Short mmCIF file of C-alpha atoms and ligand atoms in Angstrom, two decimals:
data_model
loop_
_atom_site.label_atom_id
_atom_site.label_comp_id
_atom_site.label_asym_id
_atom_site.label_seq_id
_atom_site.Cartn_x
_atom_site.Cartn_y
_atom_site.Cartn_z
CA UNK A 193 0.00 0.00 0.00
CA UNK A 194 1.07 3.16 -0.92
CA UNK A 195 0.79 5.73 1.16
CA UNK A 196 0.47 9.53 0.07
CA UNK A 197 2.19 11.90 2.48
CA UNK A 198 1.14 15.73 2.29
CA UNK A 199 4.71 18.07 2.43
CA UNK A 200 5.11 19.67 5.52
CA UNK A 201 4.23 22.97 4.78
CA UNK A 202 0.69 21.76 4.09
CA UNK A 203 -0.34 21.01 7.10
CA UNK A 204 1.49 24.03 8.15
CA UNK A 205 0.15 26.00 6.84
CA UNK A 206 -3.75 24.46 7.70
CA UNK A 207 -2.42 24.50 11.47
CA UNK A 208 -1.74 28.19 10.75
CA UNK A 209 -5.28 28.78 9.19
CA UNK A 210 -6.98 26.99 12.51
CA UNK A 211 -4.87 29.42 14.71
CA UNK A 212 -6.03 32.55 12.78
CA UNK A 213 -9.76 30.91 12.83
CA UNK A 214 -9.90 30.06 16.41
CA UNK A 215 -8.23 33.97 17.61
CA UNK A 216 -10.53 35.32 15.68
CA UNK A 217 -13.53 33.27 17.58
CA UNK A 218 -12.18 34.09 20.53
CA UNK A 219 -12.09 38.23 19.80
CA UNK A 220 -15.70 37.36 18.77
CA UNK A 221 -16.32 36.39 22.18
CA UNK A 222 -15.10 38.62 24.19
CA UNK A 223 -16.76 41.36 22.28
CA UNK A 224 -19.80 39.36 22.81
CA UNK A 225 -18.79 39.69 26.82
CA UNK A 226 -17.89 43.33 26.67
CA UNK A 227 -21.23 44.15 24.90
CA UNK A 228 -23.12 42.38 27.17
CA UNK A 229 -24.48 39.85 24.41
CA UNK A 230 -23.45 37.00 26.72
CA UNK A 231 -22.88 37.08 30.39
CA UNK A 232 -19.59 36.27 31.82
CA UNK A 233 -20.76 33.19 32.91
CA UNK A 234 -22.52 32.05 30.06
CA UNK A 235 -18.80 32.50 28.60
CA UNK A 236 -17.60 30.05 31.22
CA UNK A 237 -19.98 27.58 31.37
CA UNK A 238 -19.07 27.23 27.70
CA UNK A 239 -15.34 27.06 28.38
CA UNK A 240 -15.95 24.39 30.77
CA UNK A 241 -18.06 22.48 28.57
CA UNK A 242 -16.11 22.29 25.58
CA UNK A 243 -12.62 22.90 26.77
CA UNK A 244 -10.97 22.36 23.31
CA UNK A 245 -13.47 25.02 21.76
CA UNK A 246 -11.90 28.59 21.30
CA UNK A 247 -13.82 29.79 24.45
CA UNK A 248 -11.74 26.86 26.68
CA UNK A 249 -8.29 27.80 25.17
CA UNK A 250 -9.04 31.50 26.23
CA UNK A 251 -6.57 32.41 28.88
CA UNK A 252 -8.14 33.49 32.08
CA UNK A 253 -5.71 36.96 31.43
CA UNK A 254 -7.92 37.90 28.23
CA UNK A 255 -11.54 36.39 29.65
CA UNK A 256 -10.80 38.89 32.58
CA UNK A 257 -9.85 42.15 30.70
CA UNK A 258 -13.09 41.03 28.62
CA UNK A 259 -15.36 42.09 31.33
CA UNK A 260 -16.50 45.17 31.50
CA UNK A 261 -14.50 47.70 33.71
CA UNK A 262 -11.96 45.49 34.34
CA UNK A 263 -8.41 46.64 33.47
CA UNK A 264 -5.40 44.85 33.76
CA UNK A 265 -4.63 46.23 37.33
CA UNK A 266 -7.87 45.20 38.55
CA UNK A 267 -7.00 41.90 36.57
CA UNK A 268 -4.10 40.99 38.65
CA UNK A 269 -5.65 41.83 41.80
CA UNK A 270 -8.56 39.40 41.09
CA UNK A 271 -6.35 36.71 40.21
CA UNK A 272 -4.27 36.85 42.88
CA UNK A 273 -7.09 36.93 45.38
CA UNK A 274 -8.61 33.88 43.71
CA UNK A 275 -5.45 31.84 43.61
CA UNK A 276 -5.58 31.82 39.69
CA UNK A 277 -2.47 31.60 37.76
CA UNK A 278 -2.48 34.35 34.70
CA UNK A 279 -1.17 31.49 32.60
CA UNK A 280 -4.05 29.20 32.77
CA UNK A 281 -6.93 28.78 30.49
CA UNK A 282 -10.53 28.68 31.06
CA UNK A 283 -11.05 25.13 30.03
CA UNK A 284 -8.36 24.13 31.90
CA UNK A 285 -9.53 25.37 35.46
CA UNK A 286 -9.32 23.10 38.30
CA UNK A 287 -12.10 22.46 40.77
CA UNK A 288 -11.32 25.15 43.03
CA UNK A 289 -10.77 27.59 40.78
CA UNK A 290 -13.54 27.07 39.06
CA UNK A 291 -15.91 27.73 42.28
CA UNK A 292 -14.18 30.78 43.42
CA UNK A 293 -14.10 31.81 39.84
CA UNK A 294 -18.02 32.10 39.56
CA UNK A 295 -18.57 32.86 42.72
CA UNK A 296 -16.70 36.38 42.01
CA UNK A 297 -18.80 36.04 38.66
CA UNK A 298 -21.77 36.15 40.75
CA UNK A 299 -21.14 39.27 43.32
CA UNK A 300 -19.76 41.13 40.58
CA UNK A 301 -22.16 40.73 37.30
CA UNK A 302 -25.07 39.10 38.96
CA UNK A 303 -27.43 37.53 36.17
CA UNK A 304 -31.03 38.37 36.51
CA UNK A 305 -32.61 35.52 38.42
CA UNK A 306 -36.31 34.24 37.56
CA UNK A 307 -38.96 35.77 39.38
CA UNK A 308 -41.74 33.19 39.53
CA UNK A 309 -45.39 33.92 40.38
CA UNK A 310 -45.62 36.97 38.67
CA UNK A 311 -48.94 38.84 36.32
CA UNK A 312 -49.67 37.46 32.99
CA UNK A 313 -48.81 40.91 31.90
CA UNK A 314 -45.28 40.38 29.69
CA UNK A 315 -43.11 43.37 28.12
CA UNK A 316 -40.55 41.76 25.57
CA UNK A 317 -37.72 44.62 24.65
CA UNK A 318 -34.47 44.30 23.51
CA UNK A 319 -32.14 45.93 21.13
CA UNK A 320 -33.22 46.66 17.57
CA UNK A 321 -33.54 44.22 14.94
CA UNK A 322 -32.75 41.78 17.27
CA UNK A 323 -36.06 40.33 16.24
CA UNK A 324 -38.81 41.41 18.77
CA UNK A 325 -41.44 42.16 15.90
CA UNK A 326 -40.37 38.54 14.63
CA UNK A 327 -41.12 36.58 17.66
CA UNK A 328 -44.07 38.93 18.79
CA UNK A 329 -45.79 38.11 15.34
CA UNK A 330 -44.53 33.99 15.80
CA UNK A 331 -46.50 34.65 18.91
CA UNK A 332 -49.44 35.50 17.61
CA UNK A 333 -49.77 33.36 15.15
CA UNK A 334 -48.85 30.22 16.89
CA UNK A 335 -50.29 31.25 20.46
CA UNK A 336 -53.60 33.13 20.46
CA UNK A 337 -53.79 32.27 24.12
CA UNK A 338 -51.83 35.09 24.22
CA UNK A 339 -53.42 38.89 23.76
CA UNK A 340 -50.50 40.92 21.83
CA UNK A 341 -51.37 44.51 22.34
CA UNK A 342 -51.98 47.11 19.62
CA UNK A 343 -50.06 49.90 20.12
CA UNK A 344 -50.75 53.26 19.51
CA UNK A 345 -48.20 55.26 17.24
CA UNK A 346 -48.12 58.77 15.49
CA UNK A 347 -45.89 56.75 12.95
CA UNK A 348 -47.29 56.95 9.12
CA UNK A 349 -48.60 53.34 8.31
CA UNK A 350 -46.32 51.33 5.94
CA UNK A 351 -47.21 49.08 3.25
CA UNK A 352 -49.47 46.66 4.41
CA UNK A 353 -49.83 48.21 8.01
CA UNK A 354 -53.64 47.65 8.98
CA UNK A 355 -55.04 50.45 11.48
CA UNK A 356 -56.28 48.41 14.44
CA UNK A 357 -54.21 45.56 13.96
CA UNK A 358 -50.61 46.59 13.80
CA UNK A 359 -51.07 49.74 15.44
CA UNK A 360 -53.75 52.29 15.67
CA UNK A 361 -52.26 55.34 13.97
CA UNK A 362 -52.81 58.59 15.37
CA UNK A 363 -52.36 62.06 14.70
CA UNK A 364 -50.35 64.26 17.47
CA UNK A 365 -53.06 65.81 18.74
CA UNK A 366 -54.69 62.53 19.07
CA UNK A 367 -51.95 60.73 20.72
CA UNK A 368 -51.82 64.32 23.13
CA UNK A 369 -55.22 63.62 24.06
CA UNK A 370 -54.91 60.12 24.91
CA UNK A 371 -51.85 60.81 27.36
CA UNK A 372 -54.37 63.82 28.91
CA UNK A 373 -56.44 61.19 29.70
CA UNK A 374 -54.69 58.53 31.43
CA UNK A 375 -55.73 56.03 28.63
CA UNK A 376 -51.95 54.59 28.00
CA UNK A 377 -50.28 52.70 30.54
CA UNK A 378 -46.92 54.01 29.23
CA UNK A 379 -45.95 55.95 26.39
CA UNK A 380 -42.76 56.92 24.42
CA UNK A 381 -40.85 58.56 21.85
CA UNK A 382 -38.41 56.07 20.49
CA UNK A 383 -35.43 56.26 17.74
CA UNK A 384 -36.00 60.26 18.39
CA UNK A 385 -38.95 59.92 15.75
CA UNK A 386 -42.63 58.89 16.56
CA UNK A 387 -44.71 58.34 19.89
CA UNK A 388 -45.88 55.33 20.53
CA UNK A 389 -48.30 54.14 23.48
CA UNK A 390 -49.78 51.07 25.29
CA UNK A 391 -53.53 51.52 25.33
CA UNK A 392 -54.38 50.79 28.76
CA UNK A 393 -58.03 49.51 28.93
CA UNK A 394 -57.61 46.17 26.93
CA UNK A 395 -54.59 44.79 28.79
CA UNK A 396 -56.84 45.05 32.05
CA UNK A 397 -59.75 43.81 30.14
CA UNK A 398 -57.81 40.71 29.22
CA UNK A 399 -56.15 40.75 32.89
CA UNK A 400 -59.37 40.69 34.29
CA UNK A 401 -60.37 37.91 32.06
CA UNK A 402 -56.99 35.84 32.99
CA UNK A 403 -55.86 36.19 29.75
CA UNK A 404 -51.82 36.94 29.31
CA UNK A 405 -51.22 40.03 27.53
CA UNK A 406 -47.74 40.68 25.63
CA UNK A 407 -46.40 43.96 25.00
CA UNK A 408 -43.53 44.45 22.48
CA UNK A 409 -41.99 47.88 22.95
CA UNK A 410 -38.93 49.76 23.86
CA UNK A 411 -36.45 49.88 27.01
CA UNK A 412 -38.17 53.47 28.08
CA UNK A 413 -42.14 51.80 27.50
CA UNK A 414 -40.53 48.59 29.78
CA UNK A 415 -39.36 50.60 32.93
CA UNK A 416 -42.46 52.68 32.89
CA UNK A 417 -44.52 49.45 32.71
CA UNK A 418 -42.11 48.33 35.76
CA UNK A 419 -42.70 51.47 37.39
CA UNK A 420 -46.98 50.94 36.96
CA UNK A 421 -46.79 47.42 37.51
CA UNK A 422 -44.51 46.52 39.53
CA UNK A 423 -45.42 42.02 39.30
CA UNK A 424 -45.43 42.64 35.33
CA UNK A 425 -42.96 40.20 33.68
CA UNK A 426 -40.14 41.88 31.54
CA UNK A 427 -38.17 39.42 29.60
CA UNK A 428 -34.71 41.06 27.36
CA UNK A 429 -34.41 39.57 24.20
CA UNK A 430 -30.56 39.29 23.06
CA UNK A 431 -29.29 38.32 19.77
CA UNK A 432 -26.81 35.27 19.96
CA UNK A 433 -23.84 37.51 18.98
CA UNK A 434 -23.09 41.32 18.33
CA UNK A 435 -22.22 40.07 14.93
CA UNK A 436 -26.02 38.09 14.29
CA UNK A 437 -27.21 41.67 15.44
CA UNK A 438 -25.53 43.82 13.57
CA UNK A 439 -26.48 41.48 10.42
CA UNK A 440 -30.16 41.47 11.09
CA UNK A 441 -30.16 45.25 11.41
CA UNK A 442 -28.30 45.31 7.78
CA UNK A 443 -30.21 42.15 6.24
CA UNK A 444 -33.64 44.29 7.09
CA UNK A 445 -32.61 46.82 4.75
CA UNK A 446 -35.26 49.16 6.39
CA UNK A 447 -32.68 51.82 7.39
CA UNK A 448 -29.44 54.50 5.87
CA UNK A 449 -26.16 53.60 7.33
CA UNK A 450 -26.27 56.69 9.70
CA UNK A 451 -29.22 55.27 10.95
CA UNK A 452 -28.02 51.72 11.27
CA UNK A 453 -24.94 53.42 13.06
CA UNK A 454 -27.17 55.73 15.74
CA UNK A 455 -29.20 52.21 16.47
CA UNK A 456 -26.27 50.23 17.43
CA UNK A 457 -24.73 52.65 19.32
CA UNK A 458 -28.59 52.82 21.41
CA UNK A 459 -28.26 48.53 21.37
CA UNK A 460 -25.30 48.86 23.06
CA UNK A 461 -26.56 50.82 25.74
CA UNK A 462 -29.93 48.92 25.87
CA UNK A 463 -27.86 45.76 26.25
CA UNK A 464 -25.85 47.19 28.93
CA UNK A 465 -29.24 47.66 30.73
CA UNK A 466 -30.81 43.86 30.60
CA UNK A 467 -30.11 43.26 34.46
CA UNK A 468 -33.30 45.20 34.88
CA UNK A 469 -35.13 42.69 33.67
CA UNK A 470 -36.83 39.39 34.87
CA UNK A 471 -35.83 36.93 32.09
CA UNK A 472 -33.64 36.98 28.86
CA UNK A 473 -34.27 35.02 26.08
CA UNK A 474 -31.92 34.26 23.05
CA UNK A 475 -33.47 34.52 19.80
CA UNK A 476 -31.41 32.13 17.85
CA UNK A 477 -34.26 30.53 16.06
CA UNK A 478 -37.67 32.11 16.10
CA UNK A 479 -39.93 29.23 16.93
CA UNK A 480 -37.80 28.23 19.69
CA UNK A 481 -37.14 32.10 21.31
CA UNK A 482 -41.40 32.52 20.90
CA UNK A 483 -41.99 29.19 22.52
CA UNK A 484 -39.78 30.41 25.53
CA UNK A 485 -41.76 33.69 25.79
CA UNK A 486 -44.61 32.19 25.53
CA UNK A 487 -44.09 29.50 28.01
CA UNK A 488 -43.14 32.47 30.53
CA UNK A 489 -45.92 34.32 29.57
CA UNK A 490 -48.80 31.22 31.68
N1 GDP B 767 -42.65 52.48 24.51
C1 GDP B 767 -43.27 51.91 23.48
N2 GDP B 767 -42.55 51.44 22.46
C2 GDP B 767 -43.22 50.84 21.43
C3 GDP B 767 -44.62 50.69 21.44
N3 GDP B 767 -44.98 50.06 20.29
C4 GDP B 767 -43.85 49.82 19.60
N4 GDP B 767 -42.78 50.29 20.28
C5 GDP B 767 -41.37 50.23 19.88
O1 GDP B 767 -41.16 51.15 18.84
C6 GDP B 767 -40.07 50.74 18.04
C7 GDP B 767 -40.34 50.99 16.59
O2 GDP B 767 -41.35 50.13 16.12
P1 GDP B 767 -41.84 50.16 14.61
O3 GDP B 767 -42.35 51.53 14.28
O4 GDP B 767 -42.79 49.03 14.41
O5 GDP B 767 -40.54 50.05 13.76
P2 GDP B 767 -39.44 48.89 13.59
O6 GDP B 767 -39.13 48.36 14.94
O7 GDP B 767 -38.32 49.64 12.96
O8 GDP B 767 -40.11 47.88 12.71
C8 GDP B 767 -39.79 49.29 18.44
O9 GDP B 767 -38.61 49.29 19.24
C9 GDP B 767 -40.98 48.91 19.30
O10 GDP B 767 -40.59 48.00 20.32
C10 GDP B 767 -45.33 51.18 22.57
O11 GDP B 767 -46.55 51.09 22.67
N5 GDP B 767 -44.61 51.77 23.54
N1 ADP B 768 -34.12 34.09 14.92
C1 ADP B 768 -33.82 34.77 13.81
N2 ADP B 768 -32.89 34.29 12.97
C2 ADP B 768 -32.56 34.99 11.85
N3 ADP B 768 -33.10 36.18 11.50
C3 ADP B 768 -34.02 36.71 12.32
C4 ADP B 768 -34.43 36.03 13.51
N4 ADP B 768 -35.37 36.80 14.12
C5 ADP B 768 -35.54 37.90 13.34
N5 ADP B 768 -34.74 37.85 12.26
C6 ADP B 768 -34.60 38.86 11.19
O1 ADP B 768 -33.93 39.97 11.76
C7 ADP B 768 -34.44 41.19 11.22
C8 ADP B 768 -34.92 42.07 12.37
O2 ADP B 768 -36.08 41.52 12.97
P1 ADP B 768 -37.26 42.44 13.53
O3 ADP B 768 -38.34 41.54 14.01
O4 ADP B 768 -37.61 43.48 12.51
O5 ADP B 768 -36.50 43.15 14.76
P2 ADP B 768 -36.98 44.22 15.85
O6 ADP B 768 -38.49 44.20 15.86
O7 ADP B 768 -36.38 43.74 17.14
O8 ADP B 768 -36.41 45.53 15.42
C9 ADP B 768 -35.55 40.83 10.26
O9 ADP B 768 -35.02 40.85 8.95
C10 ADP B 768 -35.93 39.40 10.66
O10 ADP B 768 -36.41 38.65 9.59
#
């Protein structure tokens, strides 16, 4: 048997490619970390799990600096205090380590922890394009258990848009009226454009009738439904990487690159604001991410 043997600078240079691939994951990561796409743990718990995997061979040095507001001074200072050596890599963590590792994770990024027995009433936010209208429609087709409420807007309608069922479009005096009167449980003016505002009296119809009610709106309509009721569920959507994000918000094709650019830089700070929320939900495929909300929303 013969047996063909590739030169060495074949698999050279493939072992070279791999390297470039897998540094290149792990920058993808820990952007992921620093934007707040994935939690710190999440990161770990993915390390530990696949400890060959790019997020493994990350060196606890670089998952460290990853985290938000933590420079390499503070870096060192962490380490030393949890007995880590800076050469050792997350997938290679011992027991020990490991446990005082995420129990530092814990007091300093604490992840939102569910908040069971609360109102039917559900608020699902997130960045843009990360795919709230998506799963809110998915909803409501698949679920019509579920009341999705009909928002009012000062917004022209688009193509398509039916008064009454996407939204119920409203002049500005009209919309000025209906805050005079109490009639929205919250109200906002999002991307610096339109208003838009939950009419109150058919989510506590539906309440009332122990139906559950979802609301899809933005980060300022969520605290002010926090604010008016308080046992209201608010569940973050994220996107499963900055990267999927920023490719949904170009793949629409619904808005100018200046726009696209002002948007991101508002994900970004939405992102950084999900620990105000109950639940977070990754919407990596639609069914599944609308099955989730909906399953919190009983
Ligand atoms: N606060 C608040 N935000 C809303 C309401 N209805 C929709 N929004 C938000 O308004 C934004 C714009 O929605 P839309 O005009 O449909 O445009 P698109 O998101 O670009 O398709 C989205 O972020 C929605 O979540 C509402 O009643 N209150
Ligand atoms: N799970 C998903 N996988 C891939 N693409 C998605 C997913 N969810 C939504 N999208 C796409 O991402 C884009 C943004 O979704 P959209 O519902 O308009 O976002 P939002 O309402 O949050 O601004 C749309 O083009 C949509 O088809």
């Amino acid at each position: 048997m013969t047996e063909t043997r590739r030169p060495p600078e074949v698999d050279r240079a493939a072992a070279s490619r791999r390297a470039v691939a897998a540094r290149r994951e792990r920058a993808a990561l820990k952007h992921d970390v620093a934007m707040r796409v994935i939690t710190p743990q999440e990161l770990l718990r993915r390390a530990l799990a696949h400890p060959e995997s790019p997020a493994g061979a990350m060196r606890i040095t670089e998952y460290l600096t990853a985290l938000p507001a933590i420079g390499e001074g503070k870096r060192d200072r962490i380490l030393a205090a949890l007995e880590i050596s800076p050469v050792k890599r997350l997938g290679g963590l011992g027991a020990r380590q490991r446990a005082a590792l995420a129990q530092w994770l814990d007091e300093r990024f604490p992840e939102p922890v569910a908040r069971p027995g609360r109102s039917r009433l559900v608020v699902l936010a997130g960045p843009t394009a990360v795919g709230k209208g998506t799963v809110a429609a998915h909803i409501r087709d698949h679920h019509p258990e579920i009341m999705l409420s009909v928002s009012a807007t000062t917004r022209p309608p688009r193509p398509g848009e039916v008064d009454g069922e996407h939204y119920y479009f409203v002049d500005d005096d009209a919309f000025d009226r209906l805050v005079e009167t109490g009639a929205l449980l919250e109200h906002a003016t999002v991307h610096n454009k339109y208003r838009y505002g939950t009419p109150r009296e058919p989510i506590e119809r539906a309440l009332a009738d122990g139906r559950s009610v979802l609301l899809e709106i933005d980060l300022q309509g969520a605290r002010q439904v926090r604010a008016a009721a308080p046992d209201a569920k608010l569940v973050f959507l994220l996107p499963p990487s900055w990267d999927e994000l920023v490719h949904r918000l170009v793949g629409r094709g619904t808005e100018g690159e200046e726009e696209r650019a002002r948007r991101l830089r508002t994900a970004k700070h939405e992102l950084a604001s999900q620990g105000e929320f109950d639940y977070r939900v990754v919407n990596d495929d639609v069914a599944r991410a609308a099955a989730e909300v909906a399953t919190l929303a009983r």
